[in-house]
Short mmCIF file of C-alpha atoms in Angstrom, two decimals:
data_model
loop_
_atom_site.label_atom_id
_atom_site.label_comp_id
_atom_site.label_asym_id
_atom_site.label_seq_id
_atom_site.Cartn_x
_atom_site.Cartn_y
_atom_site.Cartn_z
CA MET A 841 -14.67 5.61 -19.49
CA PHE A 842 -11.56 6.59 -17.57
CA LYS A 843 -10.36 4.37 -14.72
CA THR A 844 -8.41 5.73 -11.77
CA LYS A 845 -6.88 4.11 -8.68
CA ILE A 846 -6.57 6.35 -5.62
CA LEU A 847 -4.81 5.23 -2.42
CA PHE A 848 -6.06 6.49 0.95
CA VAL A 849 -3.14 6.28 3.37
CA GLY A 850 -2.19 7.74 6.74
CA PRO A 851 -1.81 7.04 10.43
CA THR A 852 -4.11 4.67 12.30
CA GLU A 853 -7.33 6.16 13.64
CA SER A 854 -7.20 9.11 11.25
CA GLY A 855 -10.58 8.49 9.60
CA LYS A 856 -9.52 7.00 6.25
CA THR A 857 -12.34 4.45 6.21
CA VAL A 858 -14.99 6.97 7.27
CA VAL A 859 -13.98 9.38 4.49
CA ALA A 860 -13.69 6.56 1.91
CA ASN A 861 -17.14 5.23 2.83
CA PHE A 862 -18.64 8.71 2.60
CA LEU A 863 -17.08 9.55 -0.79
CA SER A 864 -18.08 6.21 -2.31
CA ASP A 865 -21.59 6.41 -0.80
CA THR A 866 -20.93 3.10 0.92
CA THR A 867 -22.55 4.27 4.14
CA GLU A 868 -24.37 7.25 5.55
CA ASN A 869 -23.21 6.65 9.12
CA VAL A 870 -20.33 8.99 9.97
CA GLY A 871 -19.78 7.93 13.59
CA GLY A 872 -19.46 4.50 15.13
CA GLU A 873 -16.98 2.28 16.85
CA TYR A 874 -13.40 2.21 15.58
CA ARG A 875 -12.45 -0.96 13.71
CA PRO A 876 -8.97 -0.92 12.16
CA THR A 877 -8.69 -1.84 8.48
CA GLN A 878 -6.86 -5.11 7.95
CA GLY A 879 -4.56 -4.71 4.94
CA VAL A 880 -6.71 -2.87 2.40
CA ARG A 881 -10.34 -2.37 1.37
CA ILE A 882 -11.15 -1.53 -2.24
CA LEU A 883 -14.24 0.58 -2.90
CA GLU A 884 -15.41 1.05 -6.48
CA PHE A 885 -17.77 3.73 -7.74
CA GLU A 886 -18.39 6.01 -10.70
CA SER A 887 -17.85 9.74 -10.53
CA GLN A 888 -17.90 12.78 -12.77
CA PRO A 889 -14.72 14.64 -11.78
CA GLU A 890 -14.77 18.42 -11.85
CA GLY A 891 -13.49 19.81 -15.14
CA SER A 892 -13.92 16.53 -17.04
CA GLY A 893 -16.95 17.65 -19.06
CA ASP A 894 -19.31 14.74 -19.54
CA LYS A 895 -16.65 12.12 -18.85
CA ILE A 896 -17.52 9.49 -16.27
CA CYS A 897 -14.63 8.12 -14.25
CA GLU A 898 -14.52 4.69 -12.68
CA VAL A 899 -12.82 5.17 -9.31
CA GLU A 900 -11.10 2.54 -7.20
CA LEU A 901 -10.49 3.87 -3.68
CA TRP A 902 -7.92 1.73 -1.92
CA ASP A 903 -8.46 2.27 1.81
CA CYS A 904 -5.06 1.16 3.15
CA SER A 905 -4.43 0.17 6.75
CA GLY A 906 -2.32 2.60 8.75
CA ASP A 907 -0.72 -0.28 10.64
CA PHE A 908 2.96 -0.82 9.78
CA LYS A 909 2.53 -4.60 10.14
CA PHE A 910 1.15 -4.43 6.56
CA GLU A 911 4.18 -2.52 5.25
CA SER A 912 5.36 -5.49 3.18
CA CYS A 913 2.13 -5.22 1.12
CA TRP A 914 2.49 -1.52 0.32
CA PRO A 915 4.63 -1.86 -2.86
CA ALA A 916 1.93 -4.08 -4.38
CA LEU A 917 -0.78 -1.59 -3.40
CA MET A 918 1.15 1.27 -5.03
CA LYS A 919 1.39 -0.48 -8.41
CA ASP A 920 -0.46 1.48 -11.10
CA CYS A 921 -1.90 4.02 -8.68
CA SER A 922 -3.09 7.33 -10.15
CA GLY A 923 -3.06 9.35 -6.95
CA VAL A 924 -2.49 9.33 -3.21
CA VAL A 925 -4.59 10.95 -0.48
CA ILE A 926 -2.96 11.23 2.95
CA ILE A 927 -5.61 11.46 5.66
CA PHE A 928 -4.71 12.49 9.20
CA ASN A 929 -6.37 13.78 12.34
CA PRO A 930 -4.98 17.27 13.08
CA ASP A 931 -6.21 16.95 16.68
CA ILE A 932 -3.59 14.24 17.31
CA PRO A 933 -0.20 16.02 17.46
CA SER A 934 1.82 12.94 16.42
CA HIS A 935 -0.11 12.71 13.12
CA LEU A 936 1.52 15.91 11.82
CA LYS A 937 4.92 14.22 12.13
CA GLU A 938 3.70 10.79 10.95
CA ILE A 939 2.34 12.10 7.66
CA GLU A 940 5.91 12.96 6.63
CA THR A 941 6.63 9.21 6.70
CA TRP A 942 3.51 8.46 4.65
CA HIS A 943 4.58 11.09 2.12
CA SER A 944 8.03 9.60 1.79
CA ILE A 945 6.71 6.02 1.40
CA PHE A 946 3.74 6.60 -0.91
CA ILE A 947 4.42 9.85 -2.79
CA SER A 948 8.18 10.44 -3.03
CA THR A 949 8.97 6.87 -4.09
CA GLN A 950 6.46 7.05 -6.97
CA SER A 951 7.46 10.52 -8.18
CA LEU A 952 3.83 11.63 -8.26
CA GLN A 953 3.06 15.20 -9.29
CA GLU A 954 1.51 17.52 -6.71
CA SER A 955 -1.78 17.47 -8.69
CA GLN A 956 -1.98 13.71 -8.00
CA CYS A 957 -1.73 14.19 -4.22
CA LEU A 958 -4.08 15.50 -1.57
CA LEU A 959 -3.93 15.99 2.20
CA ILE A 960 -7.15 15.67 4.18
CA ALA A 961 -7.16 16.97 7.74
CA HIS A 962 -10.09 14.89 9.01
CA HIS A 963 -11.84 16.31 12.05
CA LYS A 964 -13.73 13.74 14.08
CA PRO A 965 -17.23 14.53 15.36
CA GLY A 966 -17.28 16.72 18.46
CA CYS A 967 -13.75 18.10 18.03
CA GLU A 968 -12.93 21.77 17.97
CA ILE A 969 -12.30 22.66 14.37
CA GLU A 970 -9.70 25.18 13.37
CA HIS A 971 -9.37 25.61 9.64
CA GLY A 972 -6.20 27.66 10.05
CA ARG A 973 -2.77 26.79 8.76
CA LEU A 974 -1.23 23.63 10.11
CA PRO A 975 2.50 23.39 10.90
CA LEU A 976 3.33 21.11 7.97
CA ALA A 977 6.79 20.12 6.76
CA PRO A 978 7.92 22.04 3.63
CA ASN A 979 7.40 19.06 1.28
CA LEU A 980 3.84 18.67 2.58
CA SER A 981 2.91 22.36 2.60
CA ARG A 982 3.12 22.39 -1.22
CA LEU A 983 0.32 19.82 -1.48
CA PRO A 984 -3.36 20.74 -1.64
CA LEU A 985 -5.00 20.50 1.82
CA ILE A 986 -8.67 20.25 2.68
CA HIS A 987 -10.31 20.12 6.08
CA SER A 988 -12.88 17.35 6.39
CA ASP A 989 -15.86 17.83 8.68
CA LEU A 990 -18.49 15.29 7.65
CA GLU A 991 -21.00 16.44 10.26
CA GLU A 992 -21.00 20.14 9.38
CA GLU A 993 -19.81 20.40 5.76
CA PRO A 994 -20.08 17.00 4.05
CA GLU A 995 -20.75 18.33 0.54
CA ASP A 996 -17.72 20.64 0.75
CA VAL A 997 -15.57 17.53 1.28
CA ARG A 998 -17.21 15.73 -1.66
CA HIS A 999 -16.83 18.77 -3.94
CA SER A 1000 -13.14 19.17 -2.99
CA PHE A 1001 -12.51 15.48 -3.67
CA TYR A 1002 -14.19 15.71 -7.10
CA ARG A 1003 -11.98 18.71 -7.90
CA TYR A 1004 -8.93 16.63 -6.87
CA LEU A 1005 -10.16 13.73 -9.04
CA GLY A 1006 -10.46 16.14 -11.98
CA ASN A 1007 -6.81 17.13 -11.47
CA VAL A 1008 -5.74 13.47 -11.36
CA VAL A 1009 -7.67 12.63 -14.55
CA LYS A 1010 -6.21 15.69 -16.32
CA THR A 1011 -2.66 14.76 -15.27
CA MET A 1012 -3.15 11.16 -16.40
CA SER A 1013 -4.63 12.27 -19.76
CA GLU A 1014 -1.73 14.65 -20.41
CA SER A 1015 0.76 11.93 -19.50
CA ARG A 1016 -0.96 9.44 -21.82
CA GLU A 1017 -0.97 11.99 -24.67
CA ARG A 1018 2.76 12.67 -24.21
CA GLU A 1019 3.44 8.94 -24.23
CA GLU A 1020 1.41 8.45 -27.43
CA MET A 1021 3.17 11.37 -29.13
CA SER A 1022 6.58 9.97 -28.24
CA ILE A 1023 5.62 6.67 -29.87
CA ILE A 1024 4.46 8.44 -33.03
CA THR A 1025 7.56 10.62 -33.40
#
């Protein structure tokens, strides 16, 4: 069984916890009162990533607080992570700028490949949804982007995440194989 650690990061009130709960089947309730995550929540579940054949993957979703008062903990959270998902609310204009900071802290510093990263534009219930192009910074526009609407298209979100997980597992497998070959030769 393959084990993978995925960090969910992004601005406060972007919907990280809602998406993490949904993907891990922790809860069926998509709405509710906002309660900020304190530090980090770790959700564990098994998944069969797209393109992995019959392989089952043990997933750790690290739902990280978007509050900068926990910034001193972030290096510890990043240790041994397999991938990073930046979640933001495209209906809040400041989030488009803030995600550049999240990219620089969690993706650039770890030299992750694009296949190990994902942007989720999470649309909250009742918001007007435009699935058009977002005005993203050049370093962010290269990353895969999905629009999350858990009320209208929940299974599309799940399917896109499983495809992303498959890319992460493939990247990790290739990296492990290269490492093993370098030891042998």
